[in-house]
PDB file of C-alpha atoms in Angstrom:
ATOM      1  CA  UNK A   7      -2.352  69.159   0.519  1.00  0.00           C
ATOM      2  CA  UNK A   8      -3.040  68.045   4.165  1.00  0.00           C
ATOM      3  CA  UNK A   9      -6.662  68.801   5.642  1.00  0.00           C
ATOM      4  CA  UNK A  10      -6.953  68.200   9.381  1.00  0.00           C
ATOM      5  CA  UNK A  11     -10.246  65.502   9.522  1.00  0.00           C
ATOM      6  CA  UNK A  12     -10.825  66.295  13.193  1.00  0.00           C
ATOM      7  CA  UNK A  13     -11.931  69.491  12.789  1.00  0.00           C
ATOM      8  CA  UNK A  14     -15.533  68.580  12.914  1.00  0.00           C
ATOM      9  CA  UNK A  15     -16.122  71.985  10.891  1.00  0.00           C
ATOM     10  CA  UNK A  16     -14.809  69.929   8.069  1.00  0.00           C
ATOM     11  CA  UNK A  17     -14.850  66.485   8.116  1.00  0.00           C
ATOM     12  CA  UNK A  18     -18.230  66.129   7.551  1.00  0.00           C
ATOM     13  CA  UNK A  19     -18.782  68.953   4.947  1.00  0.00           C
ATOM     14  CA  UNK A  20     -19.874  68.106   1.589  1.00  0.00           C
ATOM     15  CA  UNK A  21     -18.179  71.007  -0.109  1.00  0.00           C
ATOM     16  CA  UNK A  22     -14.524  70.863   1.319  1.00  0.00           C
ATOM     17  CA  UNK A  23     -14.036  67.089   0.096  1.00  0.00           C
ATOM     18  CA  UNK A  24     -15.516  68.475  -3.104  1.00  0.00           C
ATOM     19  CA  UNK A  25     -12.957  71.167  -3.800  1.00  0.00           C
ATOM     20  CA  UNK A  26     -10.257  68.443  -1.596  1.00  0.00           C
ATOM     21  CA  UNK A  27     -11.489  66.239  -4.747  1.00  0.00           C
ATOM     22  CA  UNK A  28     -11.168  69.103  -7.479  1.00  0.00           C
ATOM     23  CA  UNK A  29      -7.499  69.436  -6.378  1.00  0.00           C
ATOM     24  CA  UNK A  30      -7.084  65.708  -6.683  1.00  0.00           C
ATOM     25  CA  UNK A  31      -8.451  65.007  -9.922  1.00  0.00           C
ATOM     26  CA  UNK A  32      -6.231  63.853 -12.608  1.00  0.00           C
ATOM     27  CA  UNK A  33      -3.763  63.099 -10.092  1.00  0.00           C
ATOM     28  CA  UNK A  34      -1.812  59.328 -10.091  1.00  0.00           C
ATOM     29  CA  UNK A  35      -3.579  56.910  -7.862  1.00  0.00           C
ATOM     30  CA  UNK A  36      -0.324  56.837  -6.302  1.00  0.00           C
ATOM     31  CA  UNK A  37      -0.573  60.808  -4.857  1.00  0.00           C
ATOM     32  CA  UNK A  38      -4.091  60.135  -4.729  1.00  0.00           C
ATOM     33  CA  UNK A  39      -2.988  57.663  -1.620  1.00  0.00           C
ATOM     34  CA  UNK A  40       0.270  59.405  -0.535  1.00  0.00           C
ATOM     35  CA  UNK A  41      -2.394  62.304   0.511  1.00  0.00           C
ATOM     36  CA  UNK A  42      -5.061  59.674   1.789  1.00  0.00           C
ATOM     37  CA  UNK A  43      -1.610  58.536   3.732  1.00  0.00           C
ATOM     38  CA  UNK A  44      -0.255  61.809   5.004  1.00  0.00           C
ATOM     39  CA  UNK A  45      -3.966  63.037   5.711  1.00  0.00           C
ATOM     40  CA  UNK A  46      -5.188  60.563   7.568  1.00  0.00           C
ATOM     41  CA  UNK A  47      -2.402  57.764   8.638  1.00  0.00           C
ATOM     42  CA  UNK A  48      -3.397  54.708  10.375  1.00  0.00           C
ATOM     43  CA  UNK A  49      -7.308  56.092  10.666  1.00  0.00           C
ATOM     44  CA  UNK A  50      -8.037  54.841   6.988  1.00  0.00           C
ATOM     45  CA  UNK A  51      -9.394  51.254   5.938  1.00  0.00           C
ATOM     46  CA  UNK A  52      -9.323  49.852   2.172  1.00  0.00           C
ATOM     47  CA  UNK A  53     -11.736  47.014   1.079  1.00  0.00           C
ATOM     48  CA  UNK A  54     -10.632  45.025  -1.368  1.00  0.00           C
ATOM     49  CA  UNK A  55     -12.519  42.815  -3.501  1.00  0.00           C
ATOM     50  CA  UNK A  56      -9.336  40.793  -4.969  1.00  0.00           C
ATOM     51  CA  UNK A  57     -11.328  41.024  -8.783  1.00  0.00           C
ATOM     52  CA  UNK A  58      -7.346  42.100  -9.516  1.00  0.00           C
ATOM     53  CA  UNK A  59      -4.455  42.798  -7.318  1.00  0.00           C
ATOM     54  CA  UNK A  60      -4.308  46.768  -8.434  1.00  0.00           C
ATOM     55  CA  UNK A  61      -5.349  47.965  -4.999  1.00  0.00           C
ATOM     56  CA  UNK A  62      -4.283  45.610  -2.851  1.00  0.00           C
ATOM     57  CA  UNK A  63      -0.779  46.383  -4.137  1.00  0.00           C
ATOM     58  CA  UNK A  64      -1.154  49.901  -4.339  1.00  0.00           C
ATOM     59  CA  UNK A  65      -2.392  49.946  -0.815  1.00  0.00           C
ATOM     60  CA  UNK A  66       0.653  48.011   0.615  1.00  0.00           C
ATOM     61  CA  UNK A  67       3.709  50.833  -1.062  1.00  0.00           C
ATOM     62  CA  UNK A  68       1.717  53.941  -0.953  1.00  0.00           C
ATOM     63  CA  UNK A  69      -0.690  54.076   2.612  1.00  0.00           C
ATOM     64  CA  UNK A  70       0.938  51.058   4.577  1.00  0.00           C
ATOM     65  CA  UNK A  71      -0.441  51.862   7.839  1.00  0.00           C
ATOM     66  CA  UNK A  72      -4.261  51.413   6.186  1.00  0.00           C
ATOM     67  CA  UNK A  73      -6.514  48.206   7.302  1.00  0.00           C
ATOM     68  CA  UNK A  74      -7.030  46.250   4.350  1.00  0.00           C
ATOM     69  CA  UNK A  75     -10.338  44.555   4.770  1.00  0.00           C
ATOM     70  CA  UNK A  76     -11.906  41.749   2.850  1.00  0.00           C
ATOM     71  CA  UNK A  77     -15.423  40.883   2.986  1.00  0.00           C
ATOM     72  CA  UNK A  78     -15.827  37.068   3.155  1.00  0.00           C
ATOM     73  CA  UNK A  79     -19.492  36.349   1.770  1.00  0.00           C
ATOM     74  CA  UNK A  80     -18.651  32.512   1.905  1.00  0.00           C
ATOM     75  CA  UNK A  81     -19.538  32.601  -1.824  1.00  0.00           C
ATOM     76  CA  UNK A  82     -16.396  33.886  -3.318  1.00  0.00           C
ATOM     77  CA  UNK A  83     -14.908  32.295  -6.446  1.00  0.00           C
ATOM     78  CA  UNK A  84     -11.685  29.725  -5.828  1.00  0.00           C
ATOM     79  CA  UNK A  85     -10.073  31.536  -8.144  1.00  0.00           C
ATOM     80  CA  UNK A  86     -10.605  35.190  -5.895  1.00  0.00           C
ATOM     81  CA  UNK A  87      -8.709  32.881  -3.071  1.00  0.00           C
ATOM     82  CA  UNK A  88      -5.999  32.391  -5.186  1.00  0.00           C
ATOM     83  CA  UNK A  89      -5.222  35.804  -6.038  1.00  0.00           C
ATOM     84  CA  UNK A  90      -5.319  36.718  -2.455  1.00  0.00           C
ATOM     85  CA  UNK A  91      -2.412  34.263  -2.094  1.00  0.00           C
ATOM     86  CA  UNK A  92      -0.686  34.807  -5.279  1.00  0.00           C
ATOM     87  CA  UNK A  93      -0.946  38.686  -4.269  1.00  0.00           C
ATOM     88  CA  UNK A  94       0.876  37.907  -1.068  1.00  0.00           C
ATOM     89  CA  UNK A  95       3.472  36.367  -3.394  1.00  0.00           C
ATOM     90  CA  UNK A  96       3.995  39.068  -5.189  1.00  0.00           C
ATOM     91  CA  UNK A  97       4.184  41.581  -2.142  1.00  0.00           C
ATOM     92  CA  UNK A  98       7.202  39.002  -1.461  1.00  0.00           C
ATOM     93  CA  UNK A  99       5.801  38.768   2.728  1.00  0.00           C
ATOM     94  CA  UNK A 100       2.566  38.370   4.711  1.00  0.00           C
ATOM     95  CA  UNK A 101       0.079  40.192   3.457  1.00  0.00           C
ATOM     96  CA  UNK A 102      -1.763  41.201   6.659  1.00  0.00           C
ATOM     97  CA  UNK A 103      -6.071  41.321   6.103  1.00  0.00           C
ATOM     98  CA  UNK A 104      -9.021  41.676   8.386  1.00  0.00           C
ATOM     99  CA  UNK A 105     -11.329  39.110   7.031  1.00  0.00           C
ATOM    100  CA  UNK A 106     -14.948  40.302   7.327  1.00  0.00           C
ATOM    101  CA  UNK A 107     -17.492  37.404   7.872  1.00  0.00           C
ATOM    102  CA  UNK A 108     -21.055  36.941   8.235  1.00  0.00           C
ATOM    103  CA  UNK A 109     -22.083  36.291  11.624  1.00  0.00           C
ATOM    104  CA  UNK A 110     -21.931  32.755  13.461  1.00  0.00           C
ATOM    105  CA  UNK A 111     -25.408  32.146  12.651  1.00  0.00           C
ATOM    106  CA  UNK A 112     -25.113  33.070   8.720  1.00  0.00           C
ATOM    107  CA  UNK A 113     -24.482  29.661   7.100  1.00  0.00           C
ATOM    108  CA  UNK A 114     -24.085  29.457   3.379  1.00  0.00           C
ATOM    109  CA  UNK A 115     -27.456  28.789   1.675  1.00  0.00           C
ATOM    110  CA  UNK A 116     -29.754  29.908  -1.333  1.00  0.00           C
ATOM    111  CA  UNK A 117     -31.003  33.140   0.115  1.00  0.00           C
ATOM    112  CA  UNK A 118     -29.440  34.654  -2.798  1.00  0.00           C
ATOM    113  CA  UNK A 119     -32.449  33.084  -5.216  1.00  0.00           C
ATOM    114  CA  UNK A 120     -35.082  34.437  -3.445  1.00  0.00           C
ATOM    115  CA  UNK A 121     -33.661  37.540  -1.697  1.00  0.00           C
ATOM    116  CA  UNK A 122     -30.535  38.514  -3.138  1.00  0.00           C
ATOM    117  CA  UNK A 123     -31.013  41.987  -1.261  1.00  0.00           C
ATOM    118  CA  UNK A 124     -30.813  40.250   2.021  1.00  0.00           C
ATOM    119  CA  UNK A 125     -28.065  38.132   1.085  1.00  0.00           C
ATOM    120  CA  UNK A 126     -25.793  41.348   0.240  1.00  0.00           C
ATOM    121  CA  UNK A 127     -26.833  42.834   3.202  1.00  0.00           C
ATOM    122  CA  UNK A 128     -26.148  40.177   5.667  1.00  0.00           C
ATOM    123  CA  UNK A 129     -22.481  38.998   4.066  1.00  0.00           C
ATOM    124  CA  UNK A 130     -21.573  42.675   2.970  1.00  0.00           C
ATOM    125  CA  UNK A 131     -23.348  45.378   3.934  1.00  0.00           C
ATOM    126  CA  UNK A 132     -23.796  44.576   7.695  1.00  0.00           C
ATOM    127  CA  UNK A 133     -19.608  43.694   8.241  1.00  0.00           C
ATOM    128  CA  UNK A 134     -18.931  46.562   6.015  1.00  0.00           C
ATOM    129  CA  UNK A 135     -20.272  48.234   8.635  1.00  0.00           C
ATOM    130  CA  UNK A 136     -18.623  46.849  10.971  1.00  0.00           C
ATOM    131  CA  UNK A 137     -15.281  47.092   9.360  1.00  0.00           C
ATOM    132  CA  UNK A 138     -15.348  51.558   8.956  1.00  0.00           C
ATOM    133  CA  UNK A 139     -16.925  51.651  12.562  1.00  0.00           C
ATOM    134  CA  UNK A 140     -14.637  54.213  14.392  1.00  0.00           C
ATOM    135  CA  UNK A 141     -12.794  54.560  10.881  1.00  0.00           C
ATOM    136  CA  UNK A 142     -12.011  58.031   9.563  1.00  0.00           C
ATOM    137  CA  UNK A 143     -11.640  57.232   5.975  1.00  0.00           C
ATOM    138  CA  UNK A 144     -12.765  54.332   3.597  1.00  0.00           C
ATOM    139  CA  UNK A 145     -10.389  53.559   0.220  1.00  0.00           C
ATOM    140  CA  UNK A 146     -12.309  52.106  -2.426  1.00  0.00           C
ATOM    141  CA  UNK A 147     -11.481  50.678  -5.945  1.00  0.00           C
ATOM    142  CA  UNK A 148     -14.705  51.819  -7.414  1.00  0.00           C
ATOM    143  CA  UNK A 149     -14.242  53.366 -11.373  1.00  0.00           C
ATOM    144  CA  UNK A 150     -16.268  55.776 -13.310  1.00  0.00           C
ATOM    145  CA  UNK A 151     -16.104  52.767 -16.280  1.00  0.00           C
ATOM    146  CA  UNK A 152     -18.019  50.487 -13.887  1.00  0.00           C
ATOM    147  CA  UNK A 153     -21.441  51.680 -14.952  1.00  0.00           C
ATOM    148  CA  UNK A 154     -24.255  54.128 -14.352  1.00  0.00           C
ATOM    149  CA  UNK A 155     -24.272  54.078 -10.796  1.00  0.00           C
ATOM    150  CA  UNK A 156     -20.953  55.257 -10.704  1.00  0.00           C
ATOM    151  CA  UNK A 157     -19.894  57.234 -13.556  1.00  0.00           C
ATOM    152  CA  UNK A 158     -19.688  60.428 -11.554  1.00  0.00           C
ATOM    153  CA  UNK A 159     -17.613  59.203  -8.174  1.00  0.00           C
ATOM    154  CA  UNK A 160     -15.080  61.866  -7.409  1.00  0.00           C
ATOM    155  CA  UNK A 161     -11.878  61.126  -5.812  1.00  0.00           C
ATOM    156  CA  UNK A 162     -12.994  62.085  -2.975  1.00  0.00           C
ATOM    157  CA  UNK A 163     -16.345  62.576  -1.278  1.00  0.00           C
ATOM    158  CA  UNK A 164     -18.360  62.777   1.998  1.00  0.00           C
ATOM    159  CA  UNK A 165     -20.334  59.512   2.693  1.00  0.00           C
ATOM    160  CA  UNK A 166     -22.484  60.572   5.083  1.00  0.00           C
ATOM    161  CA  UNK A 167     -24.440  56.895   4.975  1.00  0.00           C
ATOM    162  CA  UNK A 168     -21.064  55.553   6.862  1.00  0.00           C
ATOM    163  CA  UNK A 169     -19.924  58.855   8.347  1.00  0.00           C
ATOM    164  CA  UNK A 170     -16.359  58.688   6.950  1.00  0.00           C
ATOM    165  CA  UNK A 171     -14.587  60.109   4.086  1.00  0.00           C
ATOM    166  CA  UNK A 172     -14.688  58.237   0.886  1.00  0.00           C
ATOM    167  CA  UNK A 173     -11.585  58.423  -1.046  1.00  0.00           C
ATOM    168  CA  UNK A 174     -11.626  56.457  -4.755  1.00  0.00           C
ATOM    169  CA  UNK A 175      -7.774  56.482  -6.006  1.00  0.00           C
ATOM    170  CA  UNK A 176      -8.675  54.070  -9.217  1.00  0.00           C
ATOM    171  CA  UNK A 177     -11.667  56.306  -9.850  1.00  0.00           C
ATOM    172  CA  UNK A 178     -10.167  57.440 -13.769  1.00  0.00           C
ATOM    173  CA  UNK A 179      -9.113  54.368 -14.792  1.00  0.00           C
ATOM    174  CA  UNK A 180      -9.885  52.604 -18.061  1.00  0.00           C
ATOM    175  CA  UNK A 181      -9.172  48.958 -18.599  1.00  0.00           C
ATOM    176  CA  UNK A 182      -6.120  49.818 -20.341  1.00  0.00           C
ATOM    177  CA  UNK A 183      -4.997  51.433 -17.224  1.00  0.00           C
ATOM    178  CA  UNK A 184      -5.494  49.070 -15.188  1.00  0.00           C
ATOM    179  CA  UNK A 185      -3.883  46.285 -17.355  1.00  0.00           C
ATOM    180  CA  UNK A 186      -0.840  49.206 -17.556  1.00  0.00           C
ATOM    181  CA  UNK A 187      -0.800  49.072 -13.935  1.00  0.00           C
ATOM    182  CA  UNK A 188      -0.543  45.254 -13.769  1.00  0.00           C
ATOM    183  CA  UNK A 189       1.946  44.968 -16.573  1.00  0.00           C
ATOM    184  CA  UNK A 190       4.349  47.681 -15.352  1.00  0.00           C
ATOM    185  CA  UNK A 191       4.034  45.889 -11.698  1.00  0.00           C
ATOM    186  CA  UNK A 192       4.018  42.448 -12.358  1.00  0.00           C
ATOM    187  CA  UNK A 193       1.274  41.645 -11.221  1.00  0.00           C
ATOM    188  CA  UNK A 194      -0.797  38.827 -10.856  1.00  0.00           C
ATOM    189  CA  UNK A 195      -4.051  38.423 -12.552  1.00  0.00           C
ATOM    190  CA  UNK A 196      -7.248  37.062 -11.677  1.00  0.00           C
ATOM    191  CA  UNK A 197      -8.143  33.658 -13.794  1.00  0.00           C
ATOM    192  CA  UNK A 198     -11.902  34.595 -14.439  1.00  0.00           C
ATOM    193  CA  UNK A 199     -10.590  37.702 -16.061  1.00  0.00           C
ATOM    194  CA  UNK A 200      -9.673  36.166 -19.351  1.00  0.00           C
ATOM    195  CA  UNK A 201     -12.537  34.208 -18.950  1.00  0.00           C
ATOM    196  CA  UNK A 202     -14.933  36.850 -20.275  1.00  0.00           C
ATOM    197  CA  UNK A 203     -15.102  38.332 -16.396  1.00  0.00           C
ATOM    198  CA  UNK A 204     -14.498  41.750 -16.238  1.00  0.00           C
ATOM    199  CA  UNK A 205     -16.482  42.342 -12.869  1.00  0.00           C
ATOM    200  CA  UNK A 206     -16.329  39.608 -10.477  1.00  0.00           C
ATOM    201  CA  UNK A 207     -18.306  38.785  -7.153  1.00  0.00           C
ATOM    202  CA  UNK A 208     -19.809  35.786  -5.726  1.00  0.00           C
ATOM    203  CA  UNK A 209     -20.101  32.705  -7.820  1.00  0.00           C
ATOM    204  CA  UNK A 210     -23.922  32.441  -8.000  1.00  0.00           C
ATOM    205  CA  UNK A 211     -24.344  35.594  -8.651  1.00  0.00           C
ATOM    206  CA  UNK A 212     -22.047  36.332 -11.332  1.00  0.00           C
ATOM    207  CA  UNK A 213     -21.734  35.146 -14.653  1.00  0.00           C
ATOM    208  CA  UNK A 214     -18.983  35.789 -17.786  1.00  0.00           C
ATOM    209  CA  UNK A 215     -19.875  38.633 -19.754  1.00  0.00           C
ATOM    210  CA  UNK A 216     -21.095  38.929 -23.871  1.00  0.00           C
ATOM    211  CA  UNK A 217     -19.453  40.930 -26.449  1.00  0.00           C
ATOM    212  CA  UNK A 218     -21.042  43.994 -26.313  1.00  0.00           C
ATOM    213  CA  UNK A 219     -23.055  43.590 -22.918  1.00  0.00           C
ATOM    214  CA  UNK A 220     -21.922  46.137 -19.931  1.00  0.00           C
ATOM    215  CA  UNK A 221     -18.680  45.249 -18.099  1.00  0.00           C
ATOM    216  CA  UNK A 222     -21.218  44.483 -14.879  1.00  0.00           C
ATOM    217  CA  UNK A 223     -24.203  42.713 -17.011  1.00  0.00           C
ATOM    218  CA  UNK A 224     -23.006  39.351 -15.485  1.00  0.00           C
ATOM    219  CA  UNK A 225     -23.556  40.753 -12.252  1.00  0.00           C
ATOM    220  CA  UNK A 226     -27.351  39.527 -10.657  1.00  0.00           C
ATOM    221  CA  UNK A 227     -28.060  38.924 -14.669  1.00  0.00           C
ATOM    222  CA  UNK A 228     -31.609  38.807 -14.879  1.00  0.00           C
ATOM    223  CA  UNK A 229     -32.622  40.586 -12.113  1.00  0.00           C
ATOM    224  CA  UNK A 230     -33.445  44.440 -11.428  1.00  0.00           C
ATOM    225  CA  UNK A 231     -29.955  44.616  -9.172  1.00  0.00           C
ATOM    226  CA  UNK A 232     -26.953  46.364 -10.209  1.00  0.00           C
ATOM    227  CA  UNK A 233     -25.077  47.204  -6.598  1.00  0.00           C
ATOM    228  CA  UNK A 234     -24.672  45.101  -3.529  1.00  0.00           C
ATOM    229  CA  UNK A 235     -25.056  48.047  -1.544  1.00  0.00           C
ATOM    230  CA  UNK A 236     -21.855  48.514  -0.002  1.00  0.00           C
ATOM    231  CA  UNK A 237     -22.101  52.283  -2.148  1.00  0.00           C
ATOM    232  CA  UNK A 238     -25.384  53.317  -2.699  1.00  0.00           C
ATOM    233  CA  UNK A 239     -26.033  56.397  -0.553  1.00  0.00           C
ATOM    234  CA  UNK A 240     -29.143  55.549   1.666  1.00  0.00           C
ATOM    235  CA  UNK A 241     -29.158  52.553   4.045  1.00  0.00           C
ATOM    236  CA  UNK A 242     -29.866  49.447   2.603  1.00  0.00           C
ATOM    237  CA  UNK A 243     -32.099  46.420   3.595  1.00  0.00           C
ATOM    238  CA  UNK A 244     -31.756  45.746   6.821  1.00  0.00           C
ATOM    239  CA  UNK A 245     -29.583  42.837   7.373  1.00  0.00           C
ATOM    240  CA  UNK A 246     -31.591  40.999  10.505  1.00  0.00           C
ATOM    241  CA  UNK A 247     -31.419  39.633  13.189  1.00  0.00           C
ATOM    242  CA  UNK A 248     -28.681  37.353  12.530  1.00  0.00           C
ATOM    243  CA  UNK A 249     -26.051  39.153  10.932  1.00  0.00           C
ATOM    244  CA  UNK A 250     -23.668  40.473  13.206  1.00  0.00           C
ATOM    245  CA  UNK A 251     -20.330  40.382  11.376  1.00  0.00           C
ATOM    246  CA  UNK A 252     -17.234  38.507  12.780  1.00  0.00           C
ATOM    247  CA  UNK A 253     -13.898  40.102  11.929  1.00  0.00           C
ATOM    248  CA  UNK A 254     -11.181  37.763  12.093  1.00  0.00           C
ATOM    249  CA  UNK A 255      -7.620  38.935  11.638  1.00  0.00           C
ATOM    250  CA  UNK A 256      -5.404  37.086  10.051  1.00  0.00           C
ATOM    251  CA  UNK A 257      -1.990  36.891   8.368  1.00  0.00           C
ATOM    252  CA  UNK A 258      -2.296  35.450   4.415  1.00  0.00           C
ATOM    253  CA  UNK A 259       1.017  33.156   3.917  1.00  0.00           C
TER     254      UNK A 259
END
């Protein structure tokens, strides 16, 4: 299935990604991106949050010609640097990533205590922006299991906050798929993982989880904050003055 996104009778339409996504659903994540691929070639860009190596990998065999972005907050885990590398590793070459950073005048502080809005808007909402400007599709790694907020992602959908089509190839998975996926590929894992971390972002903000507590109840534990905003669909808090994102390509080795 091959839908022409320049046809601006289309490409913004709510209802043709929604029957696009009907066709999709239950398909591998591997079709999933070989249409993303064939659809849209080098006018797509996946962000990856390296919490596992699923996407990245997926990403580099199935839609090569994609950007693969990564959002630097300045607050990710060691361990989430590792896996970058040890993902290179396993892609056995150079695994090429635009690195998204706050801007020059964003230093690392405790804005998150006070105003952990602001602080997700200024290290990841504003150079998300920055990173789909131009872009004609955005791949995600977002799950139905992930909670509330997102139990009812399709495949595929119109985000009209960004203006691009939103494509979600991991969207069905369980756990157990994912840890399928990792087995079957060799895969590296992330270290926090088996640490009692099923959803991982920035180390203040993020904790290890409790048996029977939500997969993303270490996420902003304690406060009324579920989402950094990268997918709600209304703009978020605006990110100031001083956040003008810096994208910095570089080549992982």
């Amino acid at each position: 299935m091959t839908v022409a996104p320049d046809q601006q009778s289309t490409r913004s339409d709510p209802d043709h990604w929604r029957s696009v996504a009907a066709g999709l659903e239950g398909r591998p994540a591997e079709d999933i991106l070989a249409w993303a691929a064939e659809t849209f070639g080098g006018d797509l860009v996946a962000t990856v949050s390296f919490e596992d190596a699923a996407l990245p990998y997926l990403v580099a065999t199935h839609a090569p010609a994609a950007t693969v972005a990564f959002l630097d907050t300045q607050y990710h885990f060691a361990e989430t640097w590792w896996l970058v590398e040890a993902t290179r590793r396993r892609l056995g070459g150079p695994l090429r990533l635009e690195i998204l950073r706050p801007g020059p005048g964003v230093l690392p502080d405790d804005r998150w205590v006070a105003d952990p809005e602001g602080c997700c808007a200024v290290r990841k909402v504003e150079p998300l922006g920055r990173a789909l400007a131009g872009r004609a599709a955005w791949i995600t790694g977002i799950r139905r299991i992930d909670g509330p907020t997102r139990a009812a992602a399709p495949v595929v959908e119109w985000d009209d906050r960004w203006g691009v089509v939103k494509i979600n190839p991991l969207v069905a998975w369980s756990d157990a798929d994912l840890e399928g996926y990792q087995t079957a590929h060799d895969l590296p894992r992330h270290p926090l993982a088996s640490r009692g971390y099923p959803s991982i972002g920035c180390w203040p903000c993020t904790r290890p989880v409790a048996d029977g507590e939500d997969r993303r109840a270490g996420r902003w534990a304690g406060l009324d904050k579920t989402e950094c905003g990268l997918h709600l669909g209304a703009a978020g808090t605006d990110a100031g003055t001083d956040s003008a994102a810096v994208a910095v390509a570089v080549e992982v080795r």
